[in-house]
Short mmCIF file of C-alpha atoms in Angstrom, two decimals:
data_model
loop_
_atom_site.label_atom_id
_atom_site.label_comp_id
_atom_site.label_asym_id
_atom_site.label_seq_id
_atom_site.Cartn_x
_atom_site.Cartn_y
_atom_site.Cartn_z
CA UNK A 153 40.87 -6.83 -6.12
CA UNK A 154 42.20 -9.39 -3.62
CA UNK A 155 45.60 -8.91 -1.93
CA UNK A 156 47.33 -11.94 -0.43
CA UNK A 157 49.89 -12.18 2.35
CA UNK A 158 52.20 -15.16 2.75
CA UNK A 159 55.06 -16.25 4.92
CA UNK A 160 57.05 -17.09 1.78
CA UNK A 161 57.89 -14.44 -0.82
CA UNK A 162 56.36 -15.04 -4.24
CA UNK A 163 58.73 -14.88 -7.20
CA UNK A 164 57.77 -14.84 -10.87
CA UNK A 165 58.07 -18.26 -12.48
CA UNK A 166 61.38 -18.77 -14.27
CA UNK A 167 59.49 -19.44 -17.48
CA UNK A 168 58.47 -15.77 -17.72
CA UNK A 169 60.42 -13.79 -20.34
CA UNK A 170 63.12 -11.59 -18.72
CA UNK A 171 61.72 -8.33 -20.06
CA UNK A 172 58.58 -8.66 -17.93
CA UNK A 173 60.61 -7.93 -14.77
CA UNK A 174 61.60 -4.44 -15.95
CA UNK A 175 58.57 -3.19 -17.85
CA UNK A 176 57.90 0.53 -17.39
CA UNK A 177 54.47 1.38 -15.82
CA UNK A 178 53.25 3.18 -18.94
CA UNK A 179 53.84 0.21 -21.23
CA UNK A 180 50.87 -1.54 -22.82
CA UNK A 181 51.04 -5.22 -23.68
CA UNK A 182 49.22 -8.54 -23.19
CA UNK A 183 50.50 -10.94 -20.56
CA UNK A 184 50.97 -14.55 -21.59
CA UNK A 185 48.97 -17.16 -19.64
CA UNK A 186 50.32 -17.63 -16.14
CA UNK A 187 51.48 -21.19 -15.61
CA UNK A 188 50.12 -23.10 -12.66
CA UNK A 189 52.17 -22.98 -9.47
CA UNK A 190 52.95 -26.49 -8.25
CA UNK A 191 53.82 -25.45 -4.71
CA UNK A 192 51.34 -22.71 -3.71
CA UNK A 193 52.28 -20.52 -0.74
CA UNK A 194 50.94 -21.62 2.61
CA UNK A 195 48.65 -19.66 4.97
CA UNK A 196 47.19 -17.12 2.56
CA UNK A 197 45.45 -14.21 4.25
CA UNK A 198 43.07 -11.72 2.52
CA UNK A 199 44.10 -8.15 3.33
CA UNK A 200 41.55 -6.26 1.18
CA UNK A 201 38.60 -7.07 -1.05
CA UNK A 202 37.67 -4.85 -4.01
CA UNK A 203 38.98 -1.70 -2.35
CA UNK A 204 37.62 1.49 -3.99
CA UNK A 205 40.32 3.68 -5.46
CA UNK A 206 40.34 7.36 -6.39
CA UNK A 207 40.11 6.37 -10.05
CA UNK A 208 37.08 4.08 -9.49
CA UNK A 209 34.95 6.04 -11.97
CA UNK A 210 32.23 3.40 -12.10
CA UNK A 211 31.33 3.97 -8.45
CA UNK A 212 31.53 7.75 -8.88
CA UNK A 213 29.24 7.75 -11.92
CA UNK A 214 26.73 5.48 -10.15
CA UNK A 215 26.67 7.79 -7.13
CA UNK A 216 26.20 10.88 -9.28
CA UNK A 217 23.39 9.17 -11.22
CA UNK A 218 21.54 8.25 -8.02
CA UNK A 219 21.86 11.78 -6.69
CA UNK A 220 20.59 13.33 -9.92
CA UNK A 221 17.50 11.08 -9.85
CA UNK A 222 16.79 11.44 -6.14
CA UNK A 223 13.78 13.38 -4.89
CA UNK A 224 13.41 15.28 -1.64
CA UNK A 225 10.05 14.03 -0.33
CA UNK A 226 8.28 15.49 2.70
CA UNK A 227 6.02 12.91 4.35
CA UNK A 228 3.24 14.76 6.19
CA UNK A 229 1.59 12.20 8.44
CA UNK A 230 4.34 9.90 9.68
CA UNK A 231 2.09 7.32 11.31
CA UNK A 232 1.91 3.64 10.56
CA UNK A 233 1.24 4.01 6.83
CA UNK A 234 3.62 6.94 6.40
CA UNK A 235 6.48 4.94 7.93
CA UNK A 236 5.54 1.94 5.82
CA UNK A 237 5.89 3.99 2.59
CA UNK A 238 9.02 5.84 3.77
CA UNK A 239 11.02 2.62 4.16
CA UNK A 240 10.56 1.81 0.48
CA UNK A 241 11.11 5.40 -0.63
CA UNK A 242 14.44 5.43 1.19
CA UNK A 243 15.45 2.16 -0.40
CA UNK A 244 15.15 3.80 -3.81
CA UNK A 245 17.68 6.49 -2.86
CA UNK A 246 15.29 9.38 -2.18
CA UNK A 247 15.46 11.78 0.78
CA UNK A 248 12.58 11.64 3.29
CA UNK A 249 11.59 14.56 5.53
CA UNK A 250 9.03 13.29 8.10
CA UNK A 251 6.45 15.41 9.97
CA UNK A 252 3.37 14.58 12.02
CA UNK A 253 1.20 16.01 14.78
CA UNK A 254 2.33 13.22 17.08
CA UNK A 255 5.96 12.84 18.05
CA UNK A 256 7.52 10.11 15.89
CA UNK A 257 11.11 11.27 16.38
CA UNK A 258 12.23 7.85 17.66
CA UNK A 259 10.67 6.05 14.69
CA UNK A 260 12.33 8.54 12.36
CA UNK A 261 15.70 8.07 14.08
CA UNK A 262 15.42 4.30 13.58
CA UNK A 263 15.30 4.99 9.84
CA UNK A 264 18.17 7.48 10.04
CA UNK A 265 15.87 10.47 9.50
CA UNK A 266 15.47 13.85 11.19
CA UNK A 267 11.92 14.37 12.43
CA UNK A 268 10.45 17.86 11.91
CA UNK A 269 8.09 18.90 14.71
CA UNK A 270 7.28 22.24 13.05
CA UNK A 271 5.75 22.27 9.58
CA UNK A 272 7.38 25.62 8.82
CA UNK A 273 10.84 24.15 9.40
CA UNK A 274 9.96 21.26 7.12
CA UNK A 275 8.83 23.56 4.29
CA UNK A 276 12.01 25.60 4.52
CA UNK A 277 13.88 22.49 3.39
CA UNK A 278 12.17 23.07 0.03
CA UNK A 279 11.02 19.51 -0.69
CA UNK A 280 10.21 18.74 -4.32
CA UNK A 281 7.31 16.49 -3.32
CA UNK A 282 4.89 16.76 -0.39
CA UNK A 283 3.32 13.38 0.35
CA UNK A 284 0.06 13.65 2.33
CA UNK A 285 -0.34 10.52 4.44
CA UNK A 286 -2.74 12.00 6.97
CA UNK A 287 -6.04 10.50 8.04
CA UNK A 288 -9.03 11.27 5.81
CA UNK A 289 -10.74 13.18 8.62
CA UNK A 290 -7.82 15.57 9.28
CA UNK A 291 -6.83 16.30 5.66
CA UNK A 292 -8.75 19.56 5.31
CA UNK A 293 -7.46 20.85 8.63
CA UNK A 294 -3.87 20.17 7.54
CA UNK A 295 -4.27 21.84 4.14
CA UNK A 296 -6.10 24.86 5.55
CA UNK A 297 -3.11 25.69 7.82
CA UNK A 298 -0.31 24.64 5.44
CA UNK A 299 2.45 27.29 4.98
CA UNK A 300 2.51 27.10 1.16
CA UNK A 301 4.47 30.39 0.95
CA UNK A 302 7.56 28.63 2.33
CA UNK A 303 7.63 26.07 -0.50
CA UNK A 304 8.86 26.30 -4.05
CA UNK A 305 6.21 27.72 -6.35
CA UNK A 306 5.64 24.52 -8.36
CA UNK A 307 5.90 21.87 -5.61
CA UNK A 308 4.21 18.55 -6.34
CA UNK A 309 1.52 17.49 -3.83
CA UNK A 310 0.64 13.79 -3.67
CA UNK A 311 -1.98 12.17 -1.48
CA UNK A 312 -2.31 8.46 -0.63
CA UNK A 313 -5.78 8.55 0.89
CA UNK A 314 -8.24 5.67 0.43
CA UNK A 315 -10.84 7.97 -1.13
CA UNK A 316 -9.99 10.17 -4.09
CA UNK A 317 -12.65 12.73 -5.02
CA UNK A 318 -12.59 14.24 -1.53
CA UNK A 319 -8.82 15.02 -1.35
CA UNK A 320 -8.84 16.06 -5.00
CA UNK A 321 -11.42 18.76 -4.32
CA UNK A 322 -9.54 19.88 -1.20
CA UNK A 323 -6.20 20.24 -2.99
CA UNK A 324 -7.78 22.11 -5.90
CA UNK A 325 -9.40 24.40 -3.34
CA UNK A 326 -6.42 25.13 -1.08
CA UNK A 327 -3.28 24.71 -3.19
CA UNK A 328 -1.90 27.64 -5.23
CA UNK A 329 -2.50 27.27 -8.97
CA UNK A 330 1.22 26.82 -9.66
CA UNK A 331 1.39 23.65 -7.57
CA UNK A 332 1.11 20.22 -9.19
CA UNK A 333 -1.45 17.66 -7.92
CA UNK A 334 -1.15 13.86 -8.13
CA UNK A 335 -3.88 11.77 -6.50
CA UNK A 336 -2.81 8.20 -5.71
CA UNK A 337 -3.99 5.19 -3.77
CA UNK A 338 -1.67 2.26 -2.99
CA UNK A 339 -4.35 -0.40 -2.56
CA UNK A 340 -2.39 -2.26 0.10
CA UNK A 341 -1.05 -1.59 3.56
CA UNK A 342 1.55 -2.66 6.11
CA UNK A 343 -0.11 -6.08 6.48
CA UNK A 344 -1.10 -6.94 2.91
CA UNK A 345 2.07 -5.42 1.44
CA UNK A 346 4.68 -6.41 4.03
CA UNK A 347 6.19 -9.18 1.92
CA UNK A 348 6.18 -7.69 -1.55
CA UNK A 349 4.33 -5.09 -3.60
CA UNK A 350 4.61 -7.11 -6.79
CA UNK A 351 1.27 -7.32 -8.56
CA UNK A 352 -0.55 -5.12 -6.05
CA UNK A 353 -2.65 -2.33 -7.61
CA UNK A 354 -1.50 1.29 -7.42
CA UNK A 355 -4.13 3.75 -8.66
CA UNK A 356 -3.17 7.27 -9.74
CA UNK A 357 -4.68 10.33 -11.40
CA UNK A 358 -2.50 13.17 -12.74
CA UNK A 359 -4.95 15.87 -11.74
CA UNK A 360 -2.65 18.82 -12.49
CA UNK A 361 0.92 18.38 -13.71
CA UNK A 362 2.67 21.17 -15.63
CA UNK A 363 4.07 20.64 -19.13
CA UNK A 364 7.55 21.73 -18.08
CA UNK A 365 10.02 18.81 -18.58
CA UNK A 366 11.22 19.09 -14.98
CA UNK A 367 7.68 18.82 -13.57
CA UNK A 368 6.79 15.89 -15.85
CA UNK A 369 10.03 14.13 -14.92
CA UNK A 370 9.45 14.74 -11.19
CA UNK A 371 6.00 13.17 -11.35
CA UNK A 372 7.32 10.17 -13.28
CA UNK A 373 10.19 9.72 -10.81
CA UNK A 374 7.73 9.49 -7.96
CA UNK A 375 5.55 6.97 -9.80
CA UNK A 376 8.62 4.95 -10.71
CA UNK A 377 9.09 4.05 -7.02
CA UNK A 378 5.96 1.90 -7.21
CA UNK A 379 6.66 0.71 -10.76
CA UNK A 380 10.07 -0.61 -9.73
CA UNK A 381 8.50 -2.39 -6.78
CA UNK A 382 6.36 -4.32 -9.25
CA UNK A 383 3.01 -2.66 -8.54
CA UNK A 384 0.24 -2.95 -11.12
CA UNK A 385 -0.03 0.68 -12.20
CA UNK A 386 -3.66 1.71 -12.89
CA UNK A 387 -4.38 5.21 -14.14
CA UNK A 388 -8.02 6.27 -13.68
CA UNK A 389 -10.04 9.29 -12.64
CA UNK A 390 -10.78 9.94 -8.98
CA UNK A 391 -14.54 9.50 -9.56
CA UNK A 392 -13.99 6.14 -11.24
CA UNK A 393 -11.74 5.02 -8.39
CA UNK A 394 -14.32 5.85 -5.73
CA UNK A 395 -17.03 3.96 -7.61
CA UNK A 396 -14.89 0.81 -7.79
CA UNK A 397 -13.43 1.20 -4.27
CA UNK A 398 -16.87 1.40 -2.69
CA UNK A 399 -17.65 -2.02 -4.15
CA UNK A 400 -14.35 -3.57 -3.13
CA UNK A 401 -12.43 -1.80 -0.36
CA UNK A 402 -15.42 -0.53 1.64
CA UNK A 403 -17.23 -3.89 1.39
CA UNK A 404 -14.03 -5.68 2.43
CA UNK A 405 -13.57 -3.46 5.49
CA UNK A 406 -17.25 -3.78 6.39
CA UNK A 407 -17.19 -7.57 6.32
CA UNK A 408 -13.94 -7.62 8.31
CA UNK A 409 -15.41 -5.42 11.03
CA UNK A 410 -18.67 -7.40 11.12
CA UNK A 411 -16.69 -10.61 11.67
CA UNK A 412 -14.59 -8.84 14.32
CA UNK A 413 -17.76 -7.88 16.24
CA UNK A 414 -19.04 -11.42 15.69
CA UNK A 415 -15.99 -12.63 17.63
CA UNK A 416 -14.30 -14.85 15.09
CA UNK A 417 -11.79 -17.11 16.85
CA UNK A 418 -9.34 -19.77 15.80
CA UNK A 419 -10.14 -23.45 16.41
CA UNK A 420 -8.25 -26.75 16.20
CA UNK A 421 -10.08 -27.62 12.96
CA UNK A 422 -9.74 -24.43 10.93
CA UNK A 423 -10.46 -24.81 7.23
CA UNK A 424 -8.70 -22.84 4.48
CA UNK A 425 -11.81 -20.68 4.05
CA UNK A 426 -11.97 -19.97 7.79
CA UNK A 427 -8.28 -18.99 7.80
CA UNK A 428 -9.07 -16.57 4.97
CA UNK A 429 -11.78 -14.96 7.08
CA UNK A 430 -9.43 -14.65 10.04
CA UNK A 431 -6.82 -12.99 7.82
CA UNK A 432 -9.51 -10.58 6.63
CA UNK A 433 -10.26 -9.59 10.23
CA UNK A 434 -6.55 -9.18 10.94
CA UNK A 435 -5.97 -6.95 7.89
CA UNK A 436 -8.98 -4.69 8.49
CA UNK A 437 -9.11 -4.51 12.29
CA UNK A 438 -5.53 -3.26 12.36
CA UNK A 439 -6.64 -0.02 10.71
CA UNK A 440 -8.16 2.78 12.77
CA UNK A 441 -11.92 3.29 12.88
CA UNK A 442 -11.28 6.79 11.49
CA UNK A 443 -10.10 5.18 8.26
CA UNK A 444 -13.24 3.03 8.02
CA UNK A 445 -15.47 5.97 8.90
CA UNK A 446 -13.68 8.06 6.25
CA UNK A 447 -14.34 5.37 3.64
CA UNK A 448 -18.03 5.65 4.49
CA UNK A 449 -18.30 9.41 5.05
CA UNK A 450 -16.27 10.69 2.10
CA UNK A 451 -17.20 8.24 -0.62
CA UNK A 452 -20.70 8.97 -1.87
CA UNK A 453 -20.99 5.41 -3.21
CA UNK A 454 -20.43 3.77 0.18
CA UNK A 455 -23.99 4.19 1.52
CA UNK A 456 -25.41 2.45 -1.51
CA UNK A 457 -23.09 -0.50 -0.96
CA UNK A 458 -24.02 -0.68 2.74
CA UNK A 459 -27.73 -0.81 1.80
CA UNK A 460 -27.04 -3.55 -0.74
CA UNK A 461 -25.22 -5.58 1.91
CA UNK A 462 -28.15 -5.20 4.29
CA UNK A 463 -30.66 -6.25 1.61
CA UNK A 464 -28.51 -9.24 0.63
CA UNK A 465 -28.34 -10.42 4.25
CA UNK A 466 -32.11 -10.10 4.68
CA UNK A 467 -32.68 -11.96 1.41
CA UNK A 468 -30.42 -14.75 2.56
CA UNK A 469 -32.36 -15.04 5.84
CA UNK A 470 -35.63 -15.31 3.95
CA UNK A 471 -34.21 -18.06 1.75
CA UNK A 472 -33.11 -20.00 4.82
CA UNK A 473 -36.44 -19.63 6.67
CA UNK A 474 -38.37 -20.35 3.49
CA UNK A 475 -36.66 -23.74 3.16
CA UNK A 476 -37.18 -24.31 6.88
CA UNK A 477 -40.93 -23.72 6.47
CA UNK A 478 -41.01 -26.23 3.61
CA UNK A 479 -39.65 -28.87 6.01
CA UNK A 480 -42.23 -27.93 8.68
CA UNK A 481 -45.08 -28.14 6.17
CA UNK A 482 -44.08 -31.62 5.02
CA UNK A 483 -43.89 -32.78 8.63
CA UNK A 484 -47.36 -31.40 9.39
CA UNK A 485 -49.25 -32.33 6.26
CA UNK A 486 -47.09 -34.91 4.53
CA UNK A 487 -45.13 -34.72 1.31
CA UNK A 488 -48.31 -35.12 -0.80
CA UNK A 489 -49.63 -31.63 -0.03
CA UNK A 490 -50.32 -29.94 -3.36
CA UNK A 491 -50.62 -26.38 -2.16
CA UNK A 492 -48.57 -24.63 0.53
CA UNK A 493 -50.30 -23.17 3.53
CA UNK A 494 -50.14 -19.66 2.14
CA UNK A 495 -50.90 -17.83 5.36
CA UNK A 496 -48.12 -19.53 7.32
CA UNK A 497 -45.62 -19.23 4.46
CA UNK A 498 -46.33 -15.55 3.94
CA UNK A 499 -45.89 -14.78 7.63
CA UNK A 500 -42.68 -16.79 7.82
CA UNK A 501 -41.11 -15.09 4.83
CA UNK A 502 -42.17 -11.65 6.03
CA UNK A 503 -41.01 -11.87 9.64
CA UNK A 504 -38.33 -14.52 9.44
CA UNK A 505 -39.96 -16.45 12.34
CA UNK A 506 -42.92 -18.75 12.84
CA UNK A 507 -45.81 -16.47 13.89
CA UNK A 508 -47.46 -17.05 17.24
CA UNK A 509 -50.85 -16.24 15.74
CA UNK A 510 -50.52 -18.93 13.02
CA UNK A 511 -53.75 -20.92 12.55
CA UNK A 512 -53.99 -24.34 14.06
CA UNK A 513 -53.57 -27.51 12.04
CA UNK A 514 -57.33 -28.10 12.02
CA UNK A 515 -58.03 -24.62 10.59
CA UNK A 516 -55.42 -25.14 7.92
CA UNK A 517 -57.01 -28.46 6.98
CA UNK A 518 -60.44 -26.86 6.74
CA UNK A 519 -59.05 -24.13 4.49
CA UNK A 520 -57.50 -26.85 2.36
#
C-alpha cells in the first residue's frame, strides 16, 4: 500500500456517482474504473510502503509456518567448516547453537548467535539435532565426554566428517540406543562451495532413524536444507562412501599437497590446465593437515590408493627413461640396429638412470 502526500487536496472526480461519497464502511460493491486525472497533484511524497497491519494474516501464517518447520541445531565444532554450514542453516530459518573447544564467540556474534563455552549449557537448550563438525582426530574424545543425559532421549546426531565408517562405529558405540544417527558428507567446503551448492554431491546414510513420524520428519527437515540448496543428494552406505572417497577425495588431497610441496607458482604464461592445478593446491592446502591425516588414517582404502599412486609414478618414470634409452641407442649404433642392447636397457629400466658399470661400445658391438 502506497500513501501519497500533496500540497493540493485531492477531490473525487465530478463524474463519480454521488452515492460513492457516503458509502458505509461495511458496504460491498465494485468500483467503476477511475478516470484519468488530467492535472495530477504536484510534489508527491511516499509516506509508507506496504505497511503491515494487524489483519495481515498472510505474514502471520508465513511466520507461523517457518517456526513450525524450524529446527534447533547444535553445532559442535564451530571452526571454519562449522561456520560455513551454519550460515546456510540460518538462512533456512533454523536456530543454531554453536559450541567449540576454541573461543569463537566473536564469530558467533557476527552471525547473531550466542556462543556456548560449556557443552552442558548447550545441551540444556535441548536441541533437536546435534551436528558434529569436529576434526576426525578429536571425534572420539568429544563423544566419550558428551553429556547425553542432558539431551532429549531421541535426539538426532549428524556428523559431517570426510570419512564415514569411523564416525558411524563411534556413534553406535557411544550414543544411547534411543538416539537417531545420520551420517553425512557434504563433498565440498568453504572454497569449492562458496558460490553455490547447486549440483555438488551430498552423501548421506540413515544409520538409525526411528519410525515415529516426528523423528522421520526431523531427519527429512535436516536433509531438506541441502536439497533446497540444489545439492545432488546421494544415499549410500558408509562403507561404499569410503571406498569411493579413497579413490577421489584422498587422491585429490594427495595430489594437491604434492604440488604444494613441489612449490607450484603462477607465471605470466599460465595455461588453463596450470590454473586448474593452482586451484587444486588452493582448495586442498587451505584444509588442516589433521583433515588429510584423518582421510589416510581412518579410511582403510586410503593406503591402497597411496600405493597405487606410487606405482603409477614409478611406471611413468620407467616409460620416460625407456624412450630416452631408445634415443641413446640410435645415436650410438644407428637406426638400423635390429636388437636392443639388452644389458643397458634392462639396467636403465630397473634403476631409472644410465648405469656407470654399463659395457663400453666395443663390448656391446662384440656381443652383437
